[in-house]
PDB file of C-alpha atoms in Angstrom:
ATOM      1  CA  MET A 947       6.547  38.392   6.091  1.00  0.00           C
ATOM      2  CA  PRO A 948       6.420  41.549   4.174  1.00  0.00           C
ATOM      3  CA  MET A 949       3.437  41.689   1.379  1.00  0.00           C
ATOM      4  CA  SER A 950       6.994  42.580  -1.818  1.00  0.00           C
ATOM      5  CA  ASN A 951       7.706  38.858  -0.529  1.00  0.00           C
ATOM      6  CA  LEU A 952       4.226  37.419  -1.296  1.00  0.00           C
ATOM      7  CA  PRO A 953       3.408  36.681  -4.879  1.00  0.00           C
ATOM      8  CA  LEU A 954       1.050  39.417  -4.995  1.00  0.00           C
ATOM      9  CA  LEU A 955      -0.009  39.021  -9.005  1.00  0.00           C
ATOM     10  CA  SER A 956      -1.228  35.075  -8.626  1.00  0.00           C
ATOM     11  CA  ILE A 957      -2.845  35.876  -5.844  1.00  0.00           C
ATOM     12  CA  LEU A 958      -4.762  39.389  -7.387  1.00  0.00           C
ATOM     13  CA  ILE A 959      -5.552  36.638 -10.930  1.00  0.00           C
ATOM     14  CA  TRP A 960      -6.136  33.568  -9.586  1.00  0.00           C
ATOM     15  CA  THR A 961      -8.697  34.686  -6.375  1.00  0.00           C
ATOM     16  CA  PRO A 962     -11.490  35.515  -8.859  1.00  0.00           C
ATOM     17  CA  ILE A 963     -11.073  32.931 -10.945  1.00  0.00           C
ATOM     18  CA  PHE A 964     -11.561  30.619  -7.732  1.00  0.00           C
ATOM     19  CA  GLY A 965     -14.577  32.993  -6.390  1.00  0.00           C
ATOM     20  CA  GLY A 966     -16.076  31.890 -10.477  1.00  0.00           C
ATOM     21  CA  LEU A 967     -15.481  28.189  -9.661  1.00  0.00           C
ATOM     22  CA  VAL A 968     -16.813  28.248  -6.318  1.00  0.00           C
ATOM     23  CA  LEU A 969     -20.481  30.247  -7.740  1.00  0.00           C
ATOM     24  CA  LEU A 970     -20.533  27.101  -9.446  1.00  0.00           C
ATOM     25  CA  PHE A 971     -20.995  24.978  -6.917  1.00  0.00           C
ATOM     26  CA  ILE A 972     -23.320  27.298  -5.536  1.00  0.00           C
ATOM     27  CA  LYS A 973     -27.303  26.217  -6.629  1.00  0.00           C
ATOM     28  CA  GLU A 974     -29.135  28.498  -8.940  1.00  0.00           C
ATOM     29  CA  TYR A 975     -32.244  29.203  -6.656  1.00  0.00           C
ATOM     30  CA  GLU A 976     -30.173  30.552  -3.882  1.00  0.00           C
ATOM     31  CA  ASP A 977     -29.556  33.489  -5.397  1.00  0.00           C
ATOM     32  CA  ASP A 978     -28.994  36.211  -2.416  1.00  0.00           C
ATOM     33  CA  VAL A 979     -25.958  33.540  -1.491  1.00  0.00           C
ATOM     34  CA  ILE A 980     -24.962  33.854  -5.506  1.00  0.00           C
ATOM     35  CA  LYS A 981     -24.961  38.062  -5.218  1.00  0.00           C
ATOM     36  CA  TYR A 982     -22.939  37.874  -1.620  1.00  0.00           C
ATOM     37  CA  VAL A 983     -20.301  35.830  -2.683  1.00  0.00           C
ATOM     38  CA  SER A 984     -19.985  36.994  -6.180  1.00  0.00           C
ATOM     39  CA  TYR A 985     -19.424  40.392  -4.522  1.00  0.00           C
ATOM     40  CA  LEU A 986     -17.500  39.751  -1.781  1.00  0.00           C
ATOM     41  CA  PHE A 987     -15.146  37.808  -4.242  1.00  0.00           C
ATOM     42  CA  THR A 988     -14.884  40.841  -6.072  1.00  0.00           C
ATOM     43  CA  SER A 989     -14.229  42.776  -3.584  1.00  0.00           C
ATOM     44  CA  ILE A 990     -11.468  40.717  -2.573  1.00  0.00           C
ATOM     45  CA  THR A 991      -9.875  41.069  -5.962  1.00  0.00           C
ATOM     46  CA  LEU A 992     -10.446  45.259  -5.251  1.00  0.00           C
ATOM     47  CA  ILE A 993      -8.479  44.811  -2.097  1.00  0.00           C
ATOM     48  CA  ILE A 994      -6.033  43.175  -3.296  1.00  0.00           C
ATOM     49  CA  SER A 995      -5.024  45.584  -6.460  1.00  0.00           C
ATOM     50  CA  LEU A 996      -5.395  47.994  -3.664  1.00  0.00           C
ATOM     51  CA  ILE A 997      -2.313  46.215  -1.875  1.00  0.00           C
ATOM     52  CA  VAL A 998      -0.615  46.005  -5.385  1.00  0.00           C
ATOM     53  CA  LEU A 999      -0.905  50.239  -5.554  1.00  0.00           C
ATOM     54  CA  ALA A1000       0.621  50.490  -2.500  1.00  0.00           C
ATOM     55  CA  ASN A1001       3.373  48.149  -3.234  1.00  0.00           C
ATOM     56  CA  PHE A1002       4.426  50.032  -6.805  1.00  0.00           C
ATOM     57  CA  ASP A1003       7.044  52.547  -6.539  1.00  0.00           C
ATOM     58  CA  PRO A1004       6.107  55.384  -9.397  1.00  0.00           C
ATOM     59  CA  ARG A1005       9.196  56.317  -9.221  1.00  0.00           C
ATOM     60  CA  SER A1006      10.501  53.671 -10.678  1.00  0.00           C
ATOM     61  CA  HIS A1007      10.671  52.339 -14.260  1.00  0.00           C
ATOM     62  CA  SER A1008      11.462  49.072 -14.082  1.00  0.00           C
ATOM     63  CA  LEU A1009       8.702  45.816 -13.510  1.00  0.00           C
ATOM     64  CA  GLN A1010       8.130  45.599 -10.348  1.00  0.00           C
ATOM     65  CA  LEU A1011       6.029  42.447  -8.957  1.00  0.00           C
ATOM     66  CA  GLU A1012       8.110  40.177 -10.528  1.00  0.00           C
ATOM     67  CA  GLU A1013       7.213  35.990 -10.563  1.00  0.00           C
ATOM     68  CA  LYS A1014       9.214  33.650 -12.768  1.00  0.00           C
ATOM     69  CA  VAL A1015       9.155  30.295 -12.619  1.00  0.00           C
ATOM     70  CA  THR A1016       9.950  28.215 -15.763  1.00  0.00           C
ATOM     71  CA  TRP A1017       7.463  27.046 -17.891  1.00  0.00           C
ATOM     72  CA  ILE A1018       8.501  25.174 -21.239  1.00  0.00           C
ATOM     73  CA  ALA A1019      12.238  24.876 -20.346  1.00  0.00           C
ATOM     74  CA  ASN A1020      13.202  24.254 -23.783  1.00  0.00           C
ATOM     75  CA  LEU A1021      11.453  26.933 -25.413  1.00  0.00           C
ATOM     76  CA  ASN A1022      12.123  29.083 -22.769  1.00  0.00           C
ATOM     77  CA  ILE A1023       8.522  29.870 -21.956  1.00  0.00           C
ATOM     78  CA  ASN A1024       8.081  31.394 -18.807  1.00  0.00           C
ATOM     79  CA  TYR A1025       5.341  31.787 -15.837  1.00  0.00           C
ATOM     80  CA  HIS A1026       6.641  36.231 -15.941  1.00  0.00           C
ATOM     81  CA  LEU A1027       4.558  38.768 -14.296  1.00  0.00           C
ATOM     82  CA  ALA A1028       5.055  42.105 -13.503  1.00  0.00           C
ATOM     83  CA  ILE A1029       3.467  45.190 -13.076  1.00  0.00           C
ATOM     84  CA  ASP A1030       4.580  48.845 -15.040  1.00  0.00           C
ATOM     85  CA  GLY A1031       3.525  51.941 -14.526  1.00  0.00           C
ATOM     86  CA  PHE A1032       0.590  50.656 -17.577  1.00  0.00           C
ATOM     87  CA  SER A1033      -0.155  47.663 -16.489  1.00  0.00           C
ATOM     88  CA  ILE A1034      -1.903  48.830 -13.221  1.00  0.00           C
ATOM     89  CA  VAL A1035      -4.080  51.820 -14.346  1.00  0.00           C
ATOM     90  CA  PHE A1036      -5.696  48.925 -16.213  1.00  0.00           C
ATOM     91  CA  ILE A1037      -5.393  46.469 -13.357  1.00  0.00           C
ATOM     92  CA  LEU A1038      -6.944  49.116 -10.777  1.00  0.00           C
ATOM     93  CA  LEU A1039      -9.735  50.211 -14.214  1.00  0.00           C
ATOM     94  CA  THR A1040     -10.738  45.959 -14.033  1.00  0.00           C
ATOM     95  CA  THR A1041     -11.073  45.240 -10.449  1.00  0.00           C
ATOM     96  CA  ILE A1042     -13.197  48.938 -10.222  1.00  0.00           C
ATOM     97  CA  THR A1043     -15.476  48.898 -13.050  1.00  0.00           C
ATOM     98  CA  THR A1044     -15.883  44.406 -12.247  1.00  0.00           C
ATOM     99  CA  SER A1045     -17.002  45.837  -8.635  1.00  0.00           C
ATOM    100  CA  ILE A1046     -19.513  47.825  -9.868  1.00  0.00           C
ATOM    101  CA  ILE A1047     -21.246  46.047 -11.919  1.00  0.00           C
ATOM    102  CA  ASN A1048     -20.992  43.429  -9.722  1.00  0.00           C
ATOM    103  CA  LEU A1049     -22.844  45.551  -6.746  1.00  0.00           C
ATOM    104  CA  TYR A1050     -25.160  46.391  -9.786  1.00  0.00           C
ATOM    105  CA  SER A1051     -25.935  42.934 -10.855  1.00  0.00           C
ATOM    106  CA  PHE A1052     -28.253  43.129  -7.046  1.00  0.00           C
ATOM    107  CA  SER A1053     -30.810  44.307  -8.672  1.00  0.00           C
ATOM    108  CA  GLU A1054     -30.985  42.468 -11.664  1.00  0.00           C
ATOM    109  CA  SER A1055     -32.537  38.866 -12.174  1.00  0.00           C
ATOM    110  CA  ARG A1056     -31.961  36.401 -14.673  1.00  0.00           C
ATOM    111  CA  GLU A1057     -31.664  32.455 -14.894  1.00  0.00           C
ATOM    112  CA  GLN A1058     -28.872  30.624 -14.377  1.00  0.00           C
ATOM    113  CA  ASN A1059     -27.567  33.946 -12.307  1.00  0.00           C
ATOM    114  CA  ASN A1060     -24.646  31.576 -10.712  1.00  0.00           C
ATOM    115  CA  LYS A1061     -22.481  30.788 -14.112  1.00  0.00           C
ATOM    116  CA  TYR A1062     -23.418  34.261 -15.042  1.00  0.00           C
ATOM    117  CA  LEU A1063     -21.457  35.735 -12.605  1.00  0.00           C
ATOM    118  CA  SER A1064     -18.615  32.746 -13.031  1.00  0.00           C
ATOM    119  CA  LEU A1065     -18.044  33.822 -16.196  1.00  0.00           C
ATOM    120  CA  PHE A1066     -17.755  37.294 -15.393  1.00  0.00           C
ATOM    121  CA  LEU A1067     -15.692  36.534 -12.179  1.00  0.00           C
ATOM    122  CA  ILE A1068     -13.998  34.149 -14.308  1.00  0.00           C
ATOM    123  CA  LEU A1069     -13.462  37.138 -16.932  1.00  0.00           C
ATOM    124  CA  GLU A1070     -11.905  39.558 -14.311  1.00  0.00           C
ATOM    125  CA  GLY A1071      -9.139  37.115 -13.334  1.00  0.00           C
ATOM    126  CA  ILE A1072      -8.095  36.312 -17.020  1.00  0.00           C
ATOM    127  CA  ILE A1073      -8.255  40.054 -17.580  1.00  0.00           C
ATOM    128  CA  LEU A1074      -5.638  40.864 -14.835  1.00  0.00           C
ATOM    129  CA  GLY A1075      -3.534  38.351 -16.494  1.00  0.00           C
ATOM    130  CA  VAL A1076      -3.423  39.907 -20.143  1.00  0.00           C
ATOM    131  CA  PHE A1077      -2.006  43.130 -17.777  1.00  0.00           C
ATOM    132  CA  CYS A1078       0.324  40.915 -15.877  1.00  0.00           C
ATOM    133  CA  ALA A1079       1.386  38.425 -18.388  1.00  0.00           C
ATOM    134  CA  PHE A1080       5.431  39.808 -19.444  1.00  0.00           C
ATOM    135  CA  ASP A1081       6.302  36.311 -21.330  1.00  0.00           C
ATOM    136  CA  SER A1082       4.073  36.603 -25.007  1.00  0.00           C
ATOM    137  CA  ILE A1083       3.195  33.401 -25.130  1.00  0.00           C
ATOM    138  CA  LEU A1084       1.343  33.430 -21.233  1.00  0.00           C
ATOM    139  CA  PHE A1085       0.165  36.935 -22.304  1.00  0.00           C
ATOM    140  CA  TYR A1086      -1.121  34.965 -25.715  1.00  0.00           C
ATOM    141  CA  ILE A1087      -3.113  32.553 -23.592  1.00  0.00           C
ATOM    142  CA  PHE A1088      -4.910  34.646 -21.055  1.00  0.00           C
ATOM    143  CA  PHE A1089      -5.719  36.908 -24.156  1.00  0.00           C
ATOM    144  CA  GLU A1090      -6.936  34.075 -25.793  1.00  0.00           C
ATOM    145  CA  ALA A1091      -8.577  32.562 -22.492  1.00  0.00           C
ATOM    146  CA  MET A1092     -10.559  35.419 -22.447  1.00  0.00           C
ATOM    147  CA  LEU A1093     -12.965  35.266 -25.168  1.00  0.00           C
ATOM    148  CA  ILE A1094     -14.349  31.789 -24.136  1.00  0.00           C
ATOM    149  CA  PRO A1095     -16.211  33.499 -21.117  1.00  0.00           C
ATOM    150  CA  LEU A1096     -16.777  36.407 -23.696  1.00  0.00           C
ATOM    151  CA  PHE A1097     -18.536  34.054 -26.066  1.00  0.00           C
ATOM    152  CA  LEU A1098     -21.082  32.139 -23.054  1.00  0.00           C
ATOM    153  CA  ILE A1099     -21.817  35.626 -21.571  1.00  0.00           C
ATOM    154  CA  ILE A1100     -23.165  36.907 -25.357  1.00  0.00           C
ATOM    155  CA  GLY A1101     -24.091  33.932 -26.778  1.00  0.00           C
ATOM    156  CA  ILE A1102     -26.694  32.975 -23.156  1.00  0.00           C
ATOM    157  CA  TRP A1103     -27.346  36.171 -21.906  1.00  0.00           C
ATOM    158  CA  GLY A1104     -27.570  38.050 -25.056  1.00  0.00           C
ATOM    159  CA  GLY A1105     -29.535  39.935 -27.058  1.00  0.00           C
ATOM    160  CA  ASP A1106     -31.993  38.438 -29.368  1.00  0.00           C
ATOM    161  CA  LYS A1107     -29.098  38.054 -32.027  1.00  0.00           C
ATOM    162  CA  ARG A1108     -26.715  36.811 -29.367  1.00  0.00           C
ATOM    163  CA  VAL A1109     -26.011  33.887 -31.763  1.00  0.00           C
ATOM    164  CA  TYR A1110     -25.422  36.284 -34.883  1.00  0.00           C
ATOM    165  CA  ALA A1111     -23.468  38.341 -32.350  1.00  0.00           C
ATOM    166  CA  THR A1112     -21.201  35.496 -30.653  1.00  0.00           C
ATOM    167  CA  ILE A1113     -20.424  33.936 -34.549  1.00  0.00           C
ATOM    168  CA  LYS A1114     -19.310  37.355 -35.707  1.00  0.00           C
ATOM    169  CA  PHE A1115     -17.423  38.266 -32.390  1.00  0.00           C
ATOM    170  CA  PHE A1116     -14.960  34.982 -33.019  1.00  0.00           C
ATOM    171  CA  ILE A1117     -14.509  35.293 -36.867  1.00  0.00           C
ATOM    172  CA  TYR A1118     -12.940  38.674 -35.943  1.00  0.00           C
ATOM    173  CA  THR A1119     -11.278  37.969 -32.775  1.00  0.00           C
ATOM    174  CA  LEU A1120     -10.088  33.935 -34.189  1.00  0.00           C
ATOM    175  CA  VAL A1121      -8.372  36.640 -37.799  1.00  0.00           C
ATOM    176  CA  GLY A1122      -6.573  38.649 -34.809  1.00  0.00           C
ATOM    177  CA  SER A1123      -5.132  36.121 -33.256  1.00  0.00           C
ATOM    178  CA  VAL A1124      -3.298  34.142 -35.828  1.00  0.00           C
ATOM    179  CA  LEU A1125      -1.975  37.160 -37.536  1.00  0.00           C
ATOM    180  CA  MET A1126      -1.241  38.007 -33.544  1.00  0.00           C
ATOM    181  CA  LEU A1127       0.467  34.818 -32.449  1.00  0.00           C
ATOM    182  CA  ILE A1128       2.545  34.734 -35.921  1.00  0.00           C
ATOM    183  CA  SER A1129       3.626  37.973 -35.032  1.00  0.00           C
ATOM    184  CA  LEU A1130       4.792  36.825 -30.991  1.00  0.00           C
ATOM    185  CA  ILE A1131       6.984  33.758 -32.953  1.00  0.00           C
ATOM    186  CA  TYR A1132       8.388  36.249 -35.769  1.00  0.00           C
ATOM    187  CA  LEU A1133       9.551  38.197 -32.546  1.00  0.00           C
ATOM    188  CA  SER A1134      10.468  35.902 -30.522  1.00  0.00           C
ATOM    189  CA  MET A1135      12.597  34.499 -33.539  1.00  0.00           C
ATOM    190  CA  GLN A1136      14.122  37.320 -33.949  1.00  0.00           C
ATOM    191  CA  THR A1137      14.731  37.694 -29.863  1.00  0.00           C
ATOM    192  CA  SER A1138      16.076  34.308 -28.824  1.00  0.00           C
ATOM    193  CA  SER A1139      12.834  34.715 -26.548  1.00  0.00           C
ATOM    194  CA  PHE A1140       9.194  35.383 -25.374  1.00  0.00           C
ATOM    195  CA  PHE A1141      10.376  38.385 -23.485  1.00  0.00           C
ATOM    196  CA  ILE A1142       7.791  41.122 -23.687  1.00  0.00           C
ATOM    197  CA  TYR A1143      10.037  43.837 -22.435  1.00  0.00           C
ATOM    198  CA  ASP A1144      13.263  41.900 -25.390  1.00  0.00           C
ATOM    199  CA  PHE A1145      10.536  42.798 -28.381  1.00  0.00           C
ATOM    200  CA  TYR A1146      10.641  46.124 -27.351  1.00  0.00           C
ATOM    201  CA  GLY A1147      14.365  46.499 -28.541  1.00  0.00           C
ATOM    202  CA  LEU A1148      13.283  45.901 -31.862  1.00  0.00           C
TER     203      LEU A1148
END
């Protein structure tokens, strides 16, 4: 089965999220196991991103590796993933950076390390979802979901002013998110579509 026929983008997104969930079931005192399992999943995700790159044609201006499944039919909302020349750069940046962060965690010792690394893996998967989503509602859901692990990472493992930082972060992102949702709904009313490429036509 050719690689191009596989749902590579879904595999890319959901592999680190699955890895994050696996980490939650590893006992906290098994720190070495936690670190190695975490690095295994970030490495697998990095390899998948390189496979995505290998299947990407830089000469084409159209969307590539598209996956489209009807999600909410009456609203024309779809599980629509794809990549272009812009998103492929950020996908690679995300997987490389996360691998480096995970490698650095080998030298760190912290309480609830399984939960900490789990949140980082889940965050990686959601960020990849942001860069692959071409349905604006799917993009919005990934974008908002990204804030949950960030809130928890800042609120639990942040510095002395972590509670203050979390509240401030919440207020800023809430205002921006509401305005973005209004904008997406407005654009969809103008195009009768939630497909991001249709918005470009405006």
